Amino acid sequence: MADTTPPIHVQATRLVLDIANGRHALSKAIPPLLLALDAVLCGLIMWKVPYTEIDWVAYMEQVAQFVSGERDYTKIKGGTGPLVYPAAHVYTYTGLYYLTDEGKDIFLAQQLFAILYLATLAVVMACYWKAKVPPYIFPLLILSKRLHSVFVLRCFNDCFATLFLWLAIYFFQKRLWTPGAILYSWGLGIKMSLLLVLPAVGVILFLGRGFGGSLRAAWIMAQLQIVIAVPFVADNAKGYLGRAFELSRQFFFKWTVNWRFVGEEKPFSIALLGLHVAGLVVFITTRWLNPAQRPLSSLVAPMLQGKSPFAGLEERQVASRVTPRYVLTTILSANVLGLLFARSLHYQFYAYLAWSTPYLLWRSGLPVVLVSLSAVTAVAAGCAAAGEGKPEEKVEEKEQ
């Protein structure tokens, strides 16, 4: 009888494809192996690439004033300008202030940010895994030169905001709505960039937790912002709100990596804002509300009356459709939509984009080769755009 066993090269190819597509037990080894590889890479970066001072010293100067007892936000300043981040930023960097000998031990700070990077990457991979993303996409998560730079060489507060964004996504995927809302609110308290995904977070909580539950989650998020602001609000409420939540703040156009070729014309900025709002409406009505299986018009009227638009059984059915993949797609699409229509972005905002790109490209349904090429091209383009200015010149950059 003829031997029907496939040739060894065919068996090997099938094994590789099964592992790459998550159909083999060894597929689970890919994320930890990539994490270990990236840990080595982070060590090599710290060893070989010089640290670049941009905002770390200013952060430490501002924290030193807080530690000394200053609570008036309008009086807290650093070398690059006034303190313009919410209270969670101050508390986070106060911890780093003490851990790094008042900010003097920069190499230790880099090590801490390398740990932060790896922890965030681990959470990102966990979110991808829960969304059933095939393992062949995972190597794209460690290819970004600029992302390593933002974390390990620059120590920006965007790194902490990114961690809490992804933690919130993971908890939402696990249907732990209240912890997820708290984590998101803390990240927002570090940097207001997370406002870009607030519409998506609101929709997810509404569909997954129900009308009443989403209102309670929103109140918890608001309470957290109030509690962490108390020391500053008690001293100068107007000053805190004006500095920490200055929605009209504009970034330095000189260092933008978004729409730079257009110029600084205000009409274009207004047009982008209008397009952002229009984009949100389109995504909400055609994508994000799909689990409700009802048009937006049928949901608004009951909510305006303070009532849930869903009956008890229907609410549970809708919640069951809020899957891990839906959560990840909704939040990342809101994030990219906000970044796309932002008038100007500094290169550290790449922290919010880099880990979103591979997933959204995969969800687009493009062939594997095109997804890989597009992701790598996006990484390279981001690095090139971000590297246009000399790092040492960015000391004057205050965003932020």
Short mmCIF file of C-alpha atoms in Angstrom, two decimals:
data_model
loop_
_atom_site.label_atom_id
_atom_site.label_comp_id
_atom_site.label_asym_id
_atom_site.label_seq_id
_atom_site.Cartn_x
_atom_site.Cartn_y
_atom_site.Cartn_z
CA MET A 1 0.00 0.00 0.00
CA ALA A 2 1.36 3.42 -0.95
CA ASP A 3 2.52 5.73 1.82
CA THR A 4 0.07 8.66 2.06
CA THR A 5 2.12 10.60 4.60
CA PRO A 6 2.76 14.13 3.24
CA PRO A 7 6.39 15.09 2.58
CA ILE A 8 8.26 16.60 5.50
CA HIS A 9 8.27 20.08 3.96
CA VAL A 10 4.49 19.96 3.58
CA GLN A 11 4.10 18.91 7.22
CA ALA A 12 6.45 21.69 8.30
CA THR A 13 4.52 24.26 6.28
CA ARG A 14 1.22 23.13 7.76
CA LEU A 15 2.69 23.31 11.27
CA VAL A 16 3.95 26.85 10.71
CA LEU A 17 0.60 27.95 9.28
CA ASP A 18 -1.29 26.35 12.16
CA ILE A 19 0.92 28.10 14.71
CA ALA A 20 0.69 31.43 12.88
CA ASN A 21 -3.10 31.23 12.69
CA GLY A 22 -3.68 30.13 16.27
CA ARG A 23 -4.67 26.56 15.49
CA HIS A 24 -1.83 24.89 17.42
CA ALA A 25 -0.93 24.67 21.09
CA LEU A 26 2.39 26.37 20.31
CA SER A 27 0.50 29.48 19.18
CA LYS A 28 0.22 30.50 22.82
CA ALA A 29 4.01 30.71 23.02
CA ILE A 30 4.23 33.53 20.48
CA PRO A 31 3.22 36.45 22.78
CA PRO A 32 5.64 35.56 25.63
CA LEU A 33 8.46 34.93 23.17
CA LEU A 34 7.88 38.31 21.54
CA LEU A 35 7.80 39.95 24.98
CA ALA A 36 11.12 38.35 25.88
CA LEU A 37 12.61 39.48 22.57
CA ASP A 38 11.36 43.02 23.11
CA ALA A 39 12.77 43.06 26.65
CA VAL A 40 16.20 42.33 25.19
CA LEU A 41 15.65 45.05 22.59
CA CYS A 42 14.74 47.58 25.29
CA GLY A 43 17.94 46.73 27.13
CA LEU A 44 20.00 47.21 23.97
CA ILE A 45 18.31 50.55 23.29
CA MET A 46 19.14 51.86 26.77
CA TRP A 47 22.70 50.62 26.39
CA LYS A 48 23.39 51.93 22.90
CA VAL A 49 21.10 54.94 22.32
CA PRO A 50 21.57 58.16 24.33
CA TYR A 51 18.69 59.43 26.44
CA THR A 52 17.04 62.56 24.99
CA GLU A 53 15.85 65.24 27.39
CA ILE A 54 12.56 66.84 26.41
CA ASP A 55 10.01 66.98 29.23
CA TRP A 56 11.41 64.86 32.09
CA VAL A 57 13.21 67.72 33.83
CA ALA A 58 10.15 69.95 33.50
CA TYR A 59 7.95 67.21 34.96
CA MET A 60 10.31 66.88 37.92
CA GLU A 61 10.49 70.66 38.44
CA GLN A 62 6.71 70.83 38.55
CA VAL A 63 6.43 67.87 40.91
CA ALA A 64 9.06 69.40 43.20
CA GLN A 65 6.82 72.43 43.64
CA PHE A 66 3.86 70.16 44.41
CA VAL A 67 5.93 68.22 46.96
CA SER A 68 6.97 71.53 48.52
CA GLY A 69 3.32 72.33 49.17
CA GLU A 70 2.22 74.39 46.16
CA ARG A 71 -1.38 73.60 45.17
CA ASP A 72 -2.22 76.54 42.91
CA TYR A 73 -2.01 75.18 39.37
CA THR A 74 -1.36 78.61 37.93
CA LYS A 75 1.87 78.86 39.95
CA ILE A 76 3.32 75.43 39.14
CA LYS A 77 5.77 75.77 36.28
CA GLY A 78 8.74 73.98 34.77
CA GLY A 79 11.45 74.75 32.27
CA THR A 80 9.11 74.18 29.34
CA GLY A 81 6.16 76.09 30.73
CA PRO A 82 3.22 75.77 33.12
CA LEU A 83 1.67 72.53 34.36
CA VAL A 84 -1.08 71.67 31.87
CA TYR A 85 -2.03 68.10 32.82
CA PRO A 86 -4.70 66.87 35.24
CA ALA A 87 -3.97 65.73 38.78
CA ALA A 88 -3.30 62.04 38.05
CA HIS A 89 -0.25 63.14 36.06
CA VAL A 90 1.08 64.94 39.13
CA TYR A 91 0.52 61.95 41.40
CA THR A 92 2.06 59.52 38.90
CA TYR A 93 5.21 61.56 38.44
CA THR A 94 5.42 62.26 42.16
CA GLY A 95 5.92 58.52 42.57
CA LEU A 96 8.66 58.62 39.94
CA TYR A 97 10.15 61.69 41.66
CA TYR A 98 10.73 59.70 44.83
CA LEU A 99 11.84 56.52 43.06
CA THR A 100 14.47 58.32 40.96
CA ASP A 101 16.09 60.50 43.63
CA GLU A 102 14.04 63.58 42.78
CA GLY A 103 14.39 62.87 39.08
CA LYS A 104 18.19 62.80 39.10
CA ASP A 105 18.57 59.08 38.37
CA ILE A 106 17.48 59.19 34.76
CA PHE A 107 18.83 55.73 33.94
CA LEU A 108 16.59 54.24 36.62
CA ALA A 109 13.70 56.23 35.13
CA GLN A 110 14.48 54.67 31.74
CA GLN A 111 14.42 51.22 33.29
CA LEU A 112 11.06 51.95 34.89
CA PHE A 113 9.71 53.14 31.56
CA ALA A 114 11.06 50.01 29.87
CA ILE A 115 9.06 47.97 32.40
CA LEU A 116 6.07 50.21 31.69
CA TYR A 117 6.51 49.60 27.96
CA LEU A 118 6.65 45.83 28.39
CA ALA A 119 3.67 45.83 30.76
CA THR A 120 1.65 47.85 28.26
CA LEU A 121 2.71 45.55 25.43
CA ALA A 122 1.60 42.54 27.49
CA VAL A 123 -1.84 44.12 28.00
CA VAL A 124 -2.07 44.96 24.28
CA MET A 125 -1.30 41.35 23.41
CA ALA A 126 -3.92 40.16 25.91
CA CYS A 127 -6.50 42.42 24.25
CA TYR A 128 -5.53 41.11 20.82
CA TRP A 129 -5.78 37.52 22.07
CA LYS A 130 -9.25 38.05 23.54
CA ALA A 131 -10.34 39.53 20.21
CA LYS A 132 -9.08 36.34 18.52
CA VAL A 133 -6.46 38.09 16.42
CA PRO A 134 -4.23 35.49 14.72
CA PRO A 135 -0.69 35.24 16.13
CA TYR A 136 0.93 36.20 12.82
CA ILE A 137 -0.19 39.78 13.53
CA PHE A 138 1.60 39.92 16.89
CA PRO A 139 5.18 40.48 15.58
CA LEU A 140 3.95 43.78 14.13
CA LEU A 141 3.45 45.02 17.70
CA ILE A 142 7.18 45.15 18.45
CA LEU A 143 8.47 46.72 15.22
CA SER A 144 8.07 50.40 16.08
CA LYS A 145 11.33 52.24 16.59
CA ARG A 146 9.44 55.41 17.52
CA LEU A 147 7.36 53.66 20.17
CA HIS A 148 10.48 52.42 21.92
CA SER A 149 11.84 55.95 21.75
CA VAL A 150 8.71 57.51 23.25
CA PHE A 151 8.80 55.12 26.20
CA VAL A 152 12.45 54.33 26.89
CA LEU A 153 14.31 57.41 25.64
CA ARG A 154 11.81 60.24 26.31
CA CYS A 155 9.73 59.16 29.36
CA PHE A 156 6.57 60.99 28.25
CA ASN A 157 3.36 60.89 30.28
CA ASP A 158 1.59 59.54 27.19
CA CYS A 159 3.15 56.21 28.12
CA PHE A 160 1.12 55.99 31.33
CA ALA A 161 -2.04 57.21 29.60
CA THR A 162 -1.56 54.50 26.97
CA LEU A 163 -1.21 51.80 29.64
CA PHE A 164 -4.46 52.79 31.33
CA LEU A 165 -6.27 53.01 28.00
CA TRP A 166 -5.33 49.43 27.16
CA LEU A 167 -6.10 48.25 30.70
CA ALA A 168 -9.56 49.78 30.35
CA ILE A 169 -10.03 48.00 27.02
CA TYR A 170 -9.02 44.68 28.58
CA PHE A 171 -11.41 45.08 31.51
CA PHE A 172 -14.23 46.07 29.17
CA GLN A 173 -13.50 42.95 27.11
CA LYS A 174 -13.89 40.92 30.31
CA ARG A 175 -17.17 42.73 31.03
CA LEU A 176 -15.76 44.29 34.19
CA TRP A 177 -17.43 47.61 33.48
CA THR A 178 -16.79 49.52 36.71
CA PRO A 179 -13.05 48.68 37.02
CA GLY A 180 -12.68 49.47 33.32
CA ALA A 181 -14.38 52.84 33.78
CA ILE A 182 -12.13 53.66 36.74
CA LEU A 183 -8.98 52.73 34.82
CA TYR A 184 -10.09 54.83 31.86
CA SER A 185 -10.84 57.80 34.10
CA TRP A 186 -7.42 57.55 35.76
CA GLY A 187 -5.75 57.52 32.34
CA LEU A 188 -7.81 60.57 31.38
CA GLY A 189 -6.59 62.18 34.59
CA ILE A 190 -3.03 61.72 33.37
CA LYS A 191 -3.58 63.18 29.93
CA MET A 192 -6.66 64.49 28.17
CA SER A 193 -5.69 62.77 24.92
CA LEU A 194 -7.93 59.91 26.07
CA LEU A 195 -10.93 62.16 25.47
CA LEU A 196 -10.67 61.03 21.84
CA VAL A 197 -12.11 57.63 22.77
CA LEU A 198 -14.74 58.91 25.22
CA PRO A 199 -17.61 58.61 22.67
CA ALA A 200 -16.70 54.97 22.09
CA VAL A 201 -16.40 54.28 25.82
CA GLY A 202 -19.83 55.82 26.32
CA VAL A 203 -21.41 53.65 23.63
CA ILE A 204 -19.75 50.49 24.99
CA LEU A 205 -20.92 51.17 28.54
CA PHE A 206 -24.42 51.98 27.30
CA LEU A 207 -24.72 48.75 25.31
CA GLY A 208 -22.80 46.51 27.68
CA ARG A 209 -23.97 47.82 31.05
CA GLY A 210 -27.38 49.20 30.13
CA PHE A 211 -28.74 52.73 30.37
CA GLY A 212 -28.81 52.95 34.17
CA GLY A 213 -25.52 51.11 34.57
CA SER A 214 -23.77 53.37 32.08
CA LEU A 215 -24.97 56.46 33.95
CA ARG A 216 -23.59 55.02 37.20
CA ALA A 217 -20.27 54.26 35.50
CA ALA A 218 -20.14 57.82 34.14
CA TRP A 219 -20.77 59.18 37.63
CA ILE A 220 -17.98 57.01 39.05
CA MET A 221 -15.59 58.36 36.40
CA ALA A 222 -16.61 61.93 37.24
CA GLN A 223 -16.23 61.26 40.97
CA LEU A 224 -12.68 60.04 40.45
CA GLN A 225 -11.78 63.25 38.62
CA ILE A 226 -13.32 65.28 41.44
CA VAL A 227 -11.51 63.35 44.19
CA ILE A 228 -8.05 63.58 42.64
CA ALA A 229 -8.57 67.30 41.98
CA VAL A 230 -9.60 68.19 45.56
CA PRO A 231 -6.17 69.42 46.78
CA PHE A 232 -5.90 71.77 43.81
CA VAL A 233 -9.55 72.82 43.55
CA ALA A 234 -9.55 73.73 47.24
CA ASP A 235 -6.74 76.20 46.58
CA ASN A 236 -7.73 77.59 43.17
CA ALA A 237 -10.58 75.81 41.40
CA LYS A 238 -10.62 78.13 38.41
CA GLY A 239 -6.87 77.82 37.98
CA TYR A 240 -6.97 74.02 38.08
CA LEU A 241 -9.84 73.69 35.62
CA GLY A 242 -8.34 76.30 33.32
CA ARG A 243 -4.94 74.62 33.16
CA ALA A 244 -5.74 70.92 33.45
CA PHE A 245 -8.81 70.96 31.17
CA GLU A 246 -8.08 73.79 28.76
CA LEU A 247 -9.92 72.44 25.74
CA SER A 248 -8.89 75.40 23.60
CA ARG A 249 -5.18 74.66 24.05
CA GLN A 250 -3.25 74.45 20.79
CA PHE A 251 -0.05 72.51 20.24
CA PHE A 252 3.06 74.05 18.70
CA PHE A 253 2.55 73.69 14.97
CA LYS A 254 6.32 73.67 14.51
CA TRP A 255 6.54 70.09 15.77
CA THR A 256 3.32 68.69 14.38
CA VAL A 257 3.37 65.37 12.52
CA ASN A 258 -0.24 65.72 11.35
CA TRP A 259 -1.48 67.80 8.38
CA ARG A 260 1.80 69.68 8.36
CA PHE A 261 1.68 70.24 4.62
CA VAL A 262 -1.52 72.30 4.88
CA GLY A 263 -0.36 75.13 7.12
CA GLU A 264 -1.85 76.79 10.18
CA GLU A 265 -4.99 78.27 8.61
CA LYS A 266 -7.84 78.45 11.13
CA PRO A 267 -10.60 77.61 8.60
CA PHE A 268 -8.88 74.28 8.01
CA SER A 269 -8.84 73.62 11.77
CA ILE A 270 -12.58 74.31 11.94
CA ALA A 271 -13.16 72.04 8.95
CA LEU A 272 -11.25 69.24 10.67
CA LEU A 273 -13.37 69.66 13.79
CA GLY A 274 -16.53 69.44 11.70
CA LEU A 275 -15.23 66.36 9.91
CA HIS A 276 -14.39 64.75 13.24
CA VAL A 277 -17.92 65.28 14.51
CA ALA A 278 -19.35 64.01 11.23
CA GLY A 279 -17.08 60.97 11.39
CA LEU A 280 -18.25 60.18 14.92
CA VAL A 281 -21.89 60.40 13.84
CA VAL A 282 -21.24 58.07 10.91
CA PHE A 283 -19.40 55.50 13.03
CA ILE A 284 -21.97 55.64 15.84
CA THR A 285 -24.94 55.18 13.52
CA THR A 286 -23.42 52.65 11.11
CA ARG A 287 -20.93 50.71 13.25
CA TRP A 288 -20.87 51.22 16.99
CA LEU A 289 -24.62 50.83 17.60
CA ASN A 290 -24.86 47.60 15.60
CA PRO A 291 -25.26 45.43 18.74
CA ALA A 292 -28.46 47.33 19.54
CA GLN A 293 -29.95 46.28 16.18
CA ARG A 294 -32.01 49.45 16.32
CA PRO A 295 -31.56 52.89 14.74
CA LEU A 296 -30.27 55.78 16.82
CA SER A 297 -33.57 57.62 16.44
CA SER A 298 -35.41 54.92 18.41
CA LEU A 299 -32.89 55.14 21.26
CA VAL A 300 -32.70 58.89 21.79
CA ALA A 301 -36.31 59.67 22.76
CA PRO A 302 -36.51 57.29 25.76
CA MET A 303 -33.08 58.37 27.01
CA LEU A 304 -34.12 62.03 26.92
CA GLN A 305 -36.96 61.03 29.24
CA GLY A 306 -34.51 59.31 31.58
CA LYS A 307 -35.65 55.83 30.58
CA SER A 308 -33.83 52.85 29.12
CA PRO A 309 -34.69 52.24 25.45
CA PHE A 310 -34.45 48.49 26.06
CA ALA A 311 -36.67 46.14 28.03
CA GLY A 312 -34.95 43.80 30.49
CA LEU A 313 -34.56 40.82 28.14
CA GLU A 314 -33.60 42.99 25.18
CA GLU A 315 -30.98 44.77 27.30
CA ARG A 316 -29.36 41.43 28.15
CA GLN A 317 -29.43 40.37 24.51
CA VAL A 318 -27.77 43.61 23.44
CA ALA A 319 -25.13 43.24 26.16
CA SER A 320 -24.32 39.72 24.95
CA ARG A 321 -23.37 41.17 21.56
CA VAL A 322 -20.73 43.45 23.12
CA THR A 323 -17.91 41.02 22.41
CA PRO A 324 -14.17 41.47 23.06
CA ARG A 325 -13.64 42.06 19.35
CA TYR A 326 -16.41 44.68 19.26
CA VAL A 327 -14.88 46.50 22.25
CA LEU A 328 -11.43 46.59 20.70
CA THR A 329 -12.68 47.64 17.27
CA THR A 330 -14.90 50.39 18.64
CA ILE A 331 -12.33 52.02 20.92
CA LEU A 332 -9.44 51.79 18.46
CA SER A 333 -11.52 53.16 15.58
CA ALA A 334 -12.55 56.12 17.77
CA ASN A 335 -8.92 56.67 18.68
CA VAL A 336 -7.70 56.67 15.09
CA LEU A 337 -10.63 58.83 13.98
CA GLY A 338 -9.70 61.44 16.58
CA LEU A 339 -6.03 61.36 15.64
CA LEU A 340 -6.83 61.62 11.94
CA PHE A 341 -8.77 64.86 12.37
CA ALA A 342 -6.50 66.41 15.02
CA ARG A 343 -5.14 69.73 13.77
CA SER A 344 -1.67 69.07 15.10
CA LEU A 345 -0.07 66.18 16.91
CA HIS A 346 3.33 65.86 18.50
CA TYR A 347 5.25 62.71 17.81
CA GLN A 348 4.62 61.21 21.27
CA PHE A 349 0.99 60.73 20.23
CA TYR A 350 2.32 57.82 18.20
CA ALA A 351 1.99 55.88 21.48
CA TYR A 352 -1.78 55.88 20.94
CA LEU A 353 -1.56 54.89 17.28
CA ALA A 354 1.21 52.31 16.94
CA TRP A 355 -0.59 49.41 18.61
CA SER A 356 -3.92 50.28 16.99
CA THR A 357 -2.69 50.06 13.41
CA PRO A 358 -2.01 46.30 13.04
CA TYR A 359 -5.41 45.37 14.47
CA LEU A 360 -7.41 47.82 12.38
CA LEU A 361 -5.56 46.80 9.22
CA TRP A 362 -6.30 43.16 10.00
CA ARG A 363 -9.97 43.98 10.62
CA SER A 364 -10.10 45.74 7.27
CA GLY A 365 -9.95 42.34 5.59
CA LEU A 366 -6.84 43.08 3.56
CA PRO A 367 -4.71 40.09 2.52
CA VAL A 368 -2.01 39.08 5.00
CA VAL A 369 0.84 40.43 2.89
CA LEU A 370 -0.84 43.81 2.47
CA VAL A 371 -1.61 44.04 6.20
CA SER A 372 2.05 43.39 7.03
CA LEU A 373 3.34 45.82 4.42
CA SER A 374 0.85 48.51 5.45
CA ALA A 375 1.71 48.18 9.13
CA VAL A 376 5.45 48.30 8.52
CA THR A 377 5.01 51.27 6.17
CA ALA A 378 2.92 53.09 8.76
CA VAL A 379 5.60 52.49 11.38
CA ALA A 380 8.33 53.77 9.07
CA ALA A 381 6.30 56.81 8.03
CA GLY A 382 5.56 57.64 11.64
CA CYS A 383 9.21 57.42 12.54
CA ALA A 384 10.25 59.57 9.60
CA ALA A 385 7.66 62.23 10.34
CA ALA A 386 8.43 62.24 14.03
CA GLY A 387 12.12 62.51 13.44
CA GLU A 388 12.03 65.64 11.31
CA GLY A 389 13.12 67.85 14.17
CA LYS A 390 16.29 67.32 16.14
CA PRO A 391 15.40 65.91 19.56
CA GLU A 392 17.53 68.41 21.40
CA GLU A 393 15.58 71.22 19.78
CA LYS A 394 12.32 69.93 21.23
CA VAL A 395 13.14 71.19 24.70
CA GLU A 396 10.97 74.20 23.95
CA GLU A 397 8.06 71.94 23.04
CA LYS A 398 5.32 72.17 25.62
CA GLU A 399 2.23 70.30 24.62
CA GLN A 400 1.10 68.74 24.92
#
